[in-house]
Every structure is written in C-alpha cells, then in structure tokens.
Coordinates of C-alpha atoms in Angstrom, one line a residue:
M204 CA 11.0 0.3 0.2
D205 CA 14.8 -0.9 -1.4
E206 CA 14.1 -4.3 1.4
I207 CA 10.4 -4.9 -0.2
I208 CA 11.7 -4.8 -4.1
R209 CA 15.0 -7.0 -2.8
L210 CA 12.5 -9.5 -1.7
S211 CA 10.5 -9.4 -5.1
G212 CA 13.2 -8.9 -7.4
D213 CA 14.5 -13.0 -7.4
D214 CA 12.2 -13.9 -10.4
D215 CA 12.2 -17.7 -10.8
D216 CA 10.6 -19.5 -14.0
S217 CA 11.3 -22.7 -12.6
D218 CA 8.9 -25.8 -12.7
D219 CA 8.9 -25.4 -8.7
E220 CA 7.3 -22.0 -9.3
E221 CA 3.5 -23.0 -8.2
D222 CA 4.7 -24.5 -5.5
E223 CA 6.8 -21.8 -3.6
F224 CA 4.5 -19.0 -4.6
A225 CA 0.7 -20.9 -4.1
F226 CA 0.5 -19.8 -0.9
I227 CA -3.2 -19.3 -0.6
S228 CA -4.2 -21.9 -2.6
T229 CA -1.8 -24.8 -0.5
G230 CA -2.9 -28.0 0.3
L231 CA -5.6 -28.4 -2.6
Q232 CA -6.3 -31.4 -4.3
K233 CA -7.5 -31.7 -8.2
E234 CA -10.5 -29.0 -8.4
D235 CA -13.5 -29.7 -10.3
T236 CA -12.9 -27.3 -13.7
S237 CA -16.4 -27.9 -15.3
N238 CA -18.4 -24.4 -13.9
R239 CA -15.4 -22.1 -15.3
I240 CA -16.6 -19.3 -17.2
N241 CA -15.3 -19.9 -21.1
G242 CA -14.3 -17.5 -23.7
Y243 CA -14.7 -14.8 -20.4
M244 CA -12.2 -12.5 -21.6
D245 CA -12.6 -12.5 -25.5
N246 CA -16.3 -12.2 -25.0
I247 CA -17.3 -10.7 -22.0
V248 CA -14.8 -7.9 -21.2
S249 CA -13.7 -7.3 -24.4
S250 CA -17.7 -6.0 -24.5
Y251 CA -17.3 -3.5 -21.5
D252 CA -17.8 -0.1 -22.2
E253 CA -15.4 2.7 -20.0
I254 CA -17.5 2.3 -16.9
E255 CA -18.4 -1.2 -16.6
F256 CA -14.6 -1.9 -17.1
H257 CA -13.7 0.7 -14.2
R258 CA -16.4 -0.7 -12.2
H259 CA -14.6 -4.3 -12.3
F260 CA -11.4 -3.4 -12.4
R261 CA -10.8 -0.4 -10.7
L262 CA -8.9 1.2 -13.3
Q263 CA -9.3 3.0 -16.4
R264 CA -8.9 0.9 -19.5
S265 CA -6.1 3.3 -20.9
T266 CA -4.5 2.6 -18.2
F267 CA -5.0 -0.9 -18.1
E268 CA -3.1 -1.0 -21.7
K269 CA -0.5 1.4 -20.5
L270 CA 0.4 -0.9 -17.4
L271 CA 0.1 -4.0 -19.5
Q272 CA 2.6 -2.4 -22.2
V273 CA 5.1 -2.0 -19.5
I274 CA 5.0 -5.1 -17.5
A275 CA 4.0 -7.7 -20.2
P276 CA 7.8 -9.2 -20.8
L277 CA 7.9 -9.8 -17.1
L278 CA 4.8 -11.7 -17.1
C279 CA 6.2 -14.0 -19.7
I280 CA 7.9 -17.0 -18.9
N281 CA 9.8 -19.9 -20.8
Q282 CA 7.5 -22.5 -22.2
S283 CA 9.8 -24.7 -22.9
R284 CA 11.3 -24.8 -19.2
T285 CA 7.7 -25.7 -17.4
G286 CA 6.7 -27.3 -20.1
R287 CA 3.2 -25.6 -19.7
P288 CA 1.6 -23.7 -22.2
Q289 CA 1.6 -19.5 -21.4
I290 CA -0.8 -17.7 -20.0
D291 CA -1.6 -14.6 -21.9
P292 CA -0.2 -11.5 -19.8
Q293 CA -3.4 -9.6 -20.3
K294 CA -5.2 -12.1 -18.8
Q295 CA -2.9 -12.6 -16.1
L296 CA -3.1 -8.8 -14.6
L297 CA -7.1 -8.9 -15.2
A298 CA -7.2 -11.2 -13.0
V299 CA -4.9 -10.2 -10.5
L300 CA -6.8 -6.5 -10.6
W301 CA -10.1 -8.6 -10.0
I302 CA -8.5 -10.0 -6.9
L303 CA -7.3 -6.7 -5.7
A304 CA -10.0 -4.8 -6.5
T305 CA -12.6 -7.3 -4.6
P306 CA -12.6 -9.4 -1.7
D307 CA -13.9 -12.2 -3.9
S308 CA -12.6 -16.2 -3.6
Y309 CA -9.7 -17.4 -5.3
R310 CA -12.2 -20.6 -6.1
S311 CA -14.9 -18.0 -8.1
I312 CA -12.1 -15.8 -9.8
G313 CA -10.3 -18.8 -11.1
L314 CA -13.7 -20.5 -12.6
K315 CA -14.2 -16.8 -14.0
F316 CA -10.8 -16.3 -15.4
G317 CA -10.5 -20.2 -17.0
M318 CA -7.3 -21.2 -14.0
A319 CA -7.1 -23.5 -11.1
K320 CA -6.6 -22.0 -8.0
S321 CA -2.8 -23.2 -7.9
T322 CA -2.3 -20.9 -11.9
L323 CA -3.9 -17.9 -10.4
S324 CA -1.7 -17.9 -7.3
V325 CA 1.1 -18.4 -9.4
C326 CA 0.0 -15.3 -12.2
F327 CA -0.8 -13.5 -8.8
M328 CA 3.0 -13.2 -7.2
R329 CA 4.2 -12.6 -10.8
V330 CA 2.4 -9.6 -11.7
I331 CA 2.7 -8.5 -7.8
K332 CA 6.8 -9.2 -8.3
A333 CA 6.7 -7.2 -11.7
L334 CA 5.4 -4.1 -10.1
C335 CA 7.4 -4.2 -7.5
N336 CA 10.1 -4.3 -10.0
I337 CA 8.8 -1.0 -11.6
A338 CA 7.8 0.6 -8.3
P339 CA 11.1 3.0 -8.1
T340 CA 9.5 4.6 -11.6
I341 CA 6.5 5.3 -10.1
I342 CA 6.8 6.0 -6.1
K343 CA 9.6 8.8 -6.1
W344 CA 10.8 11.7 -4.5
P345 CA 9.9 14.9 -6.2
Q346 CA 13.4 16.2 -8.1
G347 CA 14.2 19.3 -10.1
A348 CA 11.1 21.2 -11.3
D349 CA 8.5 18.8 -9.4
V350 CA 9.9 20.5 -5.9
G351 CA 8.8 23.2 -7.1
K352 CA 5.6 22.2 -8.7
S353 CA 4.8 20.5 -5.6
K354 CA 5.6 23.2 -2.7
E355 CA 3.1 25.3 -5.4
S356 CA 0.8 22.9 -4.7
F357 CA 0.5 22.8 -1.3
K358 CA 0.8 26.6 -0.3
K359 CA -2.5 26.5 -2.1
L360 CA -4.0 24.4 -0.5
S361 CA -2.6 25.3 2.8
N362 CA -0.6 28.9 2.5
I363 CA 2.3 27.0 4.4
P364 CA 5.1 27.2 2.8
N365 CA 8.1 24.9 1.6
V366 CA 6.0 21.9 2.1
I367 CA 6.3 18.9 -0.4
G368 CA 4.6 16.3 1.4
V369 CA 2.5 14.7 4.4
I370 CA 3.6 11.4 6.2
D371 CA 0.8 9.2 8.2
G372 CA 0.8 5.7 8.6
S373 CA -2.5 3.2 8.0
Y374 CA -3.1 -0.3 9.3
I375 CA -3.8 -3.0 6.6
P376 CA -6.0 -5.6 8.6
I377 CA -4.5 -9.6 8.2
K378 CA -4.5 -12.6 8.4
A379 CA -3.4 -14.0 11.6
P380 CA 0.5 -14.9 11.4
K381 CA 1.7 -18.4 11.9
E382 CA 4.6 -17.6 12.9
D383 CA 4.1 -15.0 16.0
P384 CA 0.4 -14.0 16.2
E385 CA 0.5 -11.9 19.2
V386 CA 3.1 -9.4 17.2
Y387 CA 0.9 -8.4 14.9
I388 CA -2.3 -7.9 17.2
N389 CA -2.9 -4.0 18.3
M390 CA -5.1 -2.9 20.7
K391 CA -8.3 -3.8 19.3
C392 CA -7.8 -7.6 19.1
F393 CA -7.6 -7.7 15.4
H394 CA -3.9 -8.4 13.5
A395 CA -2.7 -5.6 11.1
I396 CA 0.8 -4.2 9.8
T397 CA 1.1 -0.6 9.0
L398 CA 1.7 1.4 5.4
Q399 CA 4.0 4.3 6.4
G400 CA 2.5 7.0 3.5
I401 CA 4.4 9.9 2.7
C402 CA 2.4 11.6 -0.7
N403 CA 2.0 14.7 -2.6
S404 CA -1.1 17.1 -3.0
S405 CA -2.0 15.2 -6.1
L406 CA -2.5 12.2 -3.5
K407 CA 0.4 10.4 -5.1
F408 CA 2.8 8.3 -2.8
I409 CA 6.5 9.6 -3.0
D410 CA 7.5 7.2 -0.5
C411 CA 6.3 4.1 1.2
F412 CA 7.5 1.8 3.9
I413 CA 5.5 -1.6 4.9
G414 CA 5.6 -4.6 6.9
Y415 CA 5.4 -4.0 10.4
P416 CA 2.9 -4.7 13.4
R417 CA 0.2 -2.4 13.9
S418 CA 1.6 -2.9 17.7
V419 CA 4.7 -0.5 16.9
S420 CA 4.1 3.2 16.9
D421 CA 4.4 5.3 13.7
A422 CA 7.3 7.3 15.5
K423 CA 9.3 3.8 15.7
I424 CA 8.2 3.0 12.7
F425 CA 9.3 6.2 11.0
R426 CA 12.7 6.3 12.4
N427 CA 13.5 2.7 11.4
S428 CA 12.2 3.4 7.8
N429 CA 14.2 3.9 4.5
I430 CA 13.2 7.1 4.3
Y431 CA 14.5 8.1 7.7
R432 CA 18.0 6.5 7.4
N433 CA 17.9 8.5 3.6
I434 CA 17.4 11.5 4.2
M435 CA 19.6 11.6 7.4
S436 CA 22.1 10.5 5.4
I437 CA 21.5 13.1 2.7
P438 CA 19.4 15.4 3.8
R439 CA 20.1 18.2 0.4
H440 CA 19.3 15.4 -1.7
F441 CA 15.8 15.7 -0.5
F442 CA 15.1 18.8 0.8
P443 CA 17.7 21.4 -1.7
Q444 CA 15.9 24.6 -0.5
D445 CA 14.8 23.5 3.0
E446 CA 11.5 22.1 2.6
F447 CA 9.8 20.1 5.1
V448 CA 7.2 17.4 5.5
L449 CA 4.4 17.8 7.7
G450 CA 3.0 14.6 10.1
D451 CA 0.5 14.5 13.3
K452 CA 1.7 14.3 17.1
A453 CA 2.9 11.5 16.7
Y454 CA 6.2 12.3 14.7
P455 CA 9.0 14.3 16.4
V456 CA 10.2 17.8 15.5
M457 CA 13.0 17.7 13.3
E458 CA 14.4 20.5 10.4
W459 CA 12.4 19.1 7.6
L460 CA 9.5 17.0 10.0
F461 CA 6.9 19.6 11.3
P462 CA 4.1 18.1 13.1
P463 CA 1.9 20.7 15.0
Y464 CA 2.4 22.3 18.3
V465 CA 1.3 20.3 21.3
D466 CA -1.7 22.1 22.7
R467 CA -1.7 22.2 26.8
G468 CA -3.5 25.4 26.8
N469 CA -0.8 27.8 26.2
L470 CA -0.7 28.0 22.2
T471 CA 0.0 31.8 20.9
R472 CA -2.7 32.9 18.0
I473 CA -0.2 32.2 15.3
Q474 CA 0.7 28.3 17.1
R475 CA -3.1 27.6 16.7
Q476 CA -3.5 28.9 13.5
F477 CA -0.4 27.2 12.4
N478 CA -1.7 23.6 14.2
F479 CA -5.3 24.4 12.1
Q480 CA -3.1 24.7 9.0
V481 CA -1.3 21.7 9.3
S482 CA -4.6 19.7 10.4
Q483 CA -6.2 20.9 6.8
T484 CA -3.1 19.8 4.4
R485 CA -3.1 16.7 6.8
Q486 CA -6.5 15.7 4.7
V487 CA -4.6 15.1 2.1
I488 CA -2.5 11.8 3.1
E489 CA -6.5 10.8 4.7
R490 CA -7.6 11.0 1.2
A491 CA -4.9 9.2 -0.2
F492 CA -5.2 6.1 2.0
A493 CA -9.1 6.7 1.9
L494 CA -9.0 6.2 -2.1
F495 CA -6.0 3.8 -1.7
K496 CA -8.5 1.2 0.0
D497 CA -11.7 1.8 -1.3
R498 CA -9.8 1.4 -5.2
F499 CA -8.3 -2.1 -3.2
R500 CA -10.9 -3.7 -1.5
R501 CA -8.8 -6.8 -1.0
L502 CA -6.6 -4.6 1.3
K503 CA -9.3 -4.7 3.8
Y504 CA -8.5 -7.7 4.8
L505 CA -5.4 -9.4 3.0
D506 CA -5.4 -12.8 3.7
V507 CA -2.2 -14.8 3.2
N508 CA -0.2 -17.5 4.5
R509 CA 3.2 -16.0 5.0
T510 CA 3.9 -12.4 6.1
D511 CA 7.0 -11.6 4.3
L512 CA 4.7 -11.7 1.4
I513 CA 2.5 -8.7 2.7
P514 CA 4.3 -6.1 2.0
V515 CA 5.0 -6.9 -1.5
T516 CA 1.6 -7.4 -1.9
V517 CA 0.8 -4.1 -0.5
L518 CA 3.4 -2.2 -2.5
A519 CA 2.1 -3.0 -5.8
A520 CA -1.3 -1.6 -4.8
C521 CA 0.6 1.8 -4.0
V522 CA 2.2 1.4 -7.3
L523 CA -1.3 0.9 -9.2
H524 CA -2.7 3.5 -6.6
N525 CA 0.3 6.0 -8.4
L526 CA -0.6 4.9 -11.8
C527 CA -4.6 5.6 -11.7
I528 CA -4.6 8.8 -9.9
D529 CA -3.5 10.4 -13.8
N530 CA -6.6 9.4 -15.6
D531 CA -9.4 8.4 -13.1
F532 CA -12.8 9.5 -13.1
F533 CA -14.4 7.8 -10.0
I534 CA -10.8 9.0 -7.3
E535 CA -13.9 11.5 -5.2
Q536 CA -16.6 8.6 -5.4
Y537 CA -13.5 6.2 -4.0
I538 CA -12.6 9.1 -1.5
N539 CA -16.0 9.6 0.1
E540 CA -16.6 6.1 0.2
G541 CA -13.5 5.1 1.8
L542 CA -13.5 7.9 4.9
E543 CA -17.1 6.8 5.3
V544 CA -16.1 3.0 6.2
Q545 CA -13.4 4.5 8.1
D546 CA -13.6 4.8 11.7
N547 CA -11.9 6.4 14.3
A548 CA -9.7 3.0 15.5
D549 CA -6.4 5.1 13.9
I550 CA -7.1 8.5 16.1
V551 CA -7.6 6.5 19.3
E552 CA -4.4 4.1 18.3
D553 CA -2.4 6.7 17.4
D554 CA -3.3 8.2 20.9
H555 CA -2.6 4.9 22.6
L556 CA 0.8 4.4 21.0
E557 CA 2.2 7.8 21.4
N558 CA 1.7 6.8 24.7
Q559 CA 3.5 4.0 24.6
E560 CA 6.6 6.0 22.8
N561 CA 6.6 8.5 25.5
G562 CA 7.1 5.9 27.9
H563 CA 3.3 5.6 29.6
E564 CA 2.7 1.8 28.8

C-alpha cells in the first residue's frame, strides 16, 4: 500500500490540475450546460431521509459527515492560485461517492451536481487522493488489544485459535489499457487487475495490495506484495504470539500463513476437519469482497484511461469500505446481492493460475 500512497500524495493545486487529472474526460469540447439540475444539493439531497441518502450514496449520512470533517481540508484549493471559484468540499465528496456507487456516466453526474465533466474529473482525483492520504489510519494491521479481539472473534467463528486474518485475491474488471492491453487480459478474455485483501472477522480490510494484472497468480502477487516483505522483515511485529493468516490452496504454507491441506484422497479425519474449518472461515473474505463490490458498483467495470490511477481508485474505495462497516444497516443486503451476481470465475481462475505457478503452463 506504500507505493500507492506515494503515488497519490503529490498534491498539486496548480492551474494544470484539470489537464493532469481529467483522465476520463479527455479531448472534450465545450459542453452544453443547459440541462444541469439547479439546487440539487440544497433542495434535494438535503431533503433525503436516511434511507434515501443511503440508497443514492451507499453509506449513512452520519458516516458521510464524519468523513467530510476529516478530508474537507484536503479538498480545499487556493482560489487565488487557480482563478476559479472553490467547489464546496461537501459537493465534491457527494459527487465522487455517486461516481463510485453507480455506473452512471460522468455527463449525467456532472449535470446533477452542476459541474462540467472536466471539473468533475478533477474533483474525483482530489477526493481519491484525500482518501488515500488517510488510508494508513483506516486500513491497518491489528496491534495491541485489537490482536486479542481479532483472535477471539475468529475462534468463535471457526474454532481455530490464533487466526487474525484471511487473505485472498479478487479481480477488478478494467478498460483495456492502451500501454499493454495483452498483459491485463485473463483466461476469460477480459481485462482486470487483482485486489489482494486481508480482512478481519468484521469484514474490514487490514491490508490491501492493488495493481497486478489478473493474469498473474495469487501466489506470485502475494510474494511481491508490501505485506509479504514487511512481515518477512519483522514477523514478530505482525504476529507477536504466533498468530497467523488463513488462505486458500493458491497460497504457500508458511509459519504465519496456513492454507488447507492438499486433498489427494489420503487426508486424516483431523486434516479434513481443519480444511472444513478453513473453508468456513474463508467465507469472511468472500463476504468482504461481495460487500465491497456491491456497494461500489463502479468497480464492476472500472473505465479509466491511465492504469497508474487504477490502484489509487480501488484503494480509496477500500478506505470507504472500512469506514462504512461500523455504522451500516444495509451490509447483509449488499453481501447477498454481491454473492448472487458473483459467478465461479474466481474459482476457475485460481485453479488455472495455481497450475501456472506449479509449472503446468
């Protein structure tokens, strides 16, 4: 996650900001603004009850207000430097939440919030960068008392002691990149990148690693991830009392990472029971991904023109995912809907990529 945050941390409020970050609205002519909705925020959004607000923006109003307090200073620009009126941080954040929550076009969203598409693109990147800046405080490995709480919660769930997380990879479909489209194509012939996530029992991400093409196996992505390098450097910092993470069969066996036993028909009863418990526990990460993708429907197909901006967009959504979990009454609905639309592509691909990793290409 460190590389992603460095990419997002170089904030520049210069007059060239629109040219640099209007990555979805490139090559636009002056647009017709006659159909913009006047007073949408003041007259309509302000009148939404809790259910309506949540239905449109995919989070509760109280969560939105807390988030706005934190990132509003990061969304303010120096008006004297740009020569343009400052856009209300509340308006910026609401517009970007709408982008992430829906597959609506930038044109329709811009009309709703009274912005040109290029301006909306600038606001999008400004909010994404702000969310990435606070990511280390939101997506973080359990420490201190949180380690014990995590272990206790997982033990109640699976009866396996000392578990503090579950790891897996999930693909994010993307627009074919101009640089090297063949690299990002998977076995089902669409373009995608992998989000490697480790989550706790409450479905929060405790680590995210984003950006590798889906054509790369989960095991190889894992060995190249920041969390792998950091744990290998100081394992006791992450697992002070021999805790460990559970993964599926695509991941290697390590002192702090346990996949299920490989079943060649000779497993003992205890080994089969362990595999069953791992399978039950791994539902946590499956539910986390289902919740994540169904809440942020833009990620069902991420259409951007620069692949280097894909990781920061996904990371920002991961930050929002964690913030929403503590105070959300729609979680089970999102999870169920997300699981319903998810096919068996991940399972098929994992088997295929595992064969590649084992040299059976």
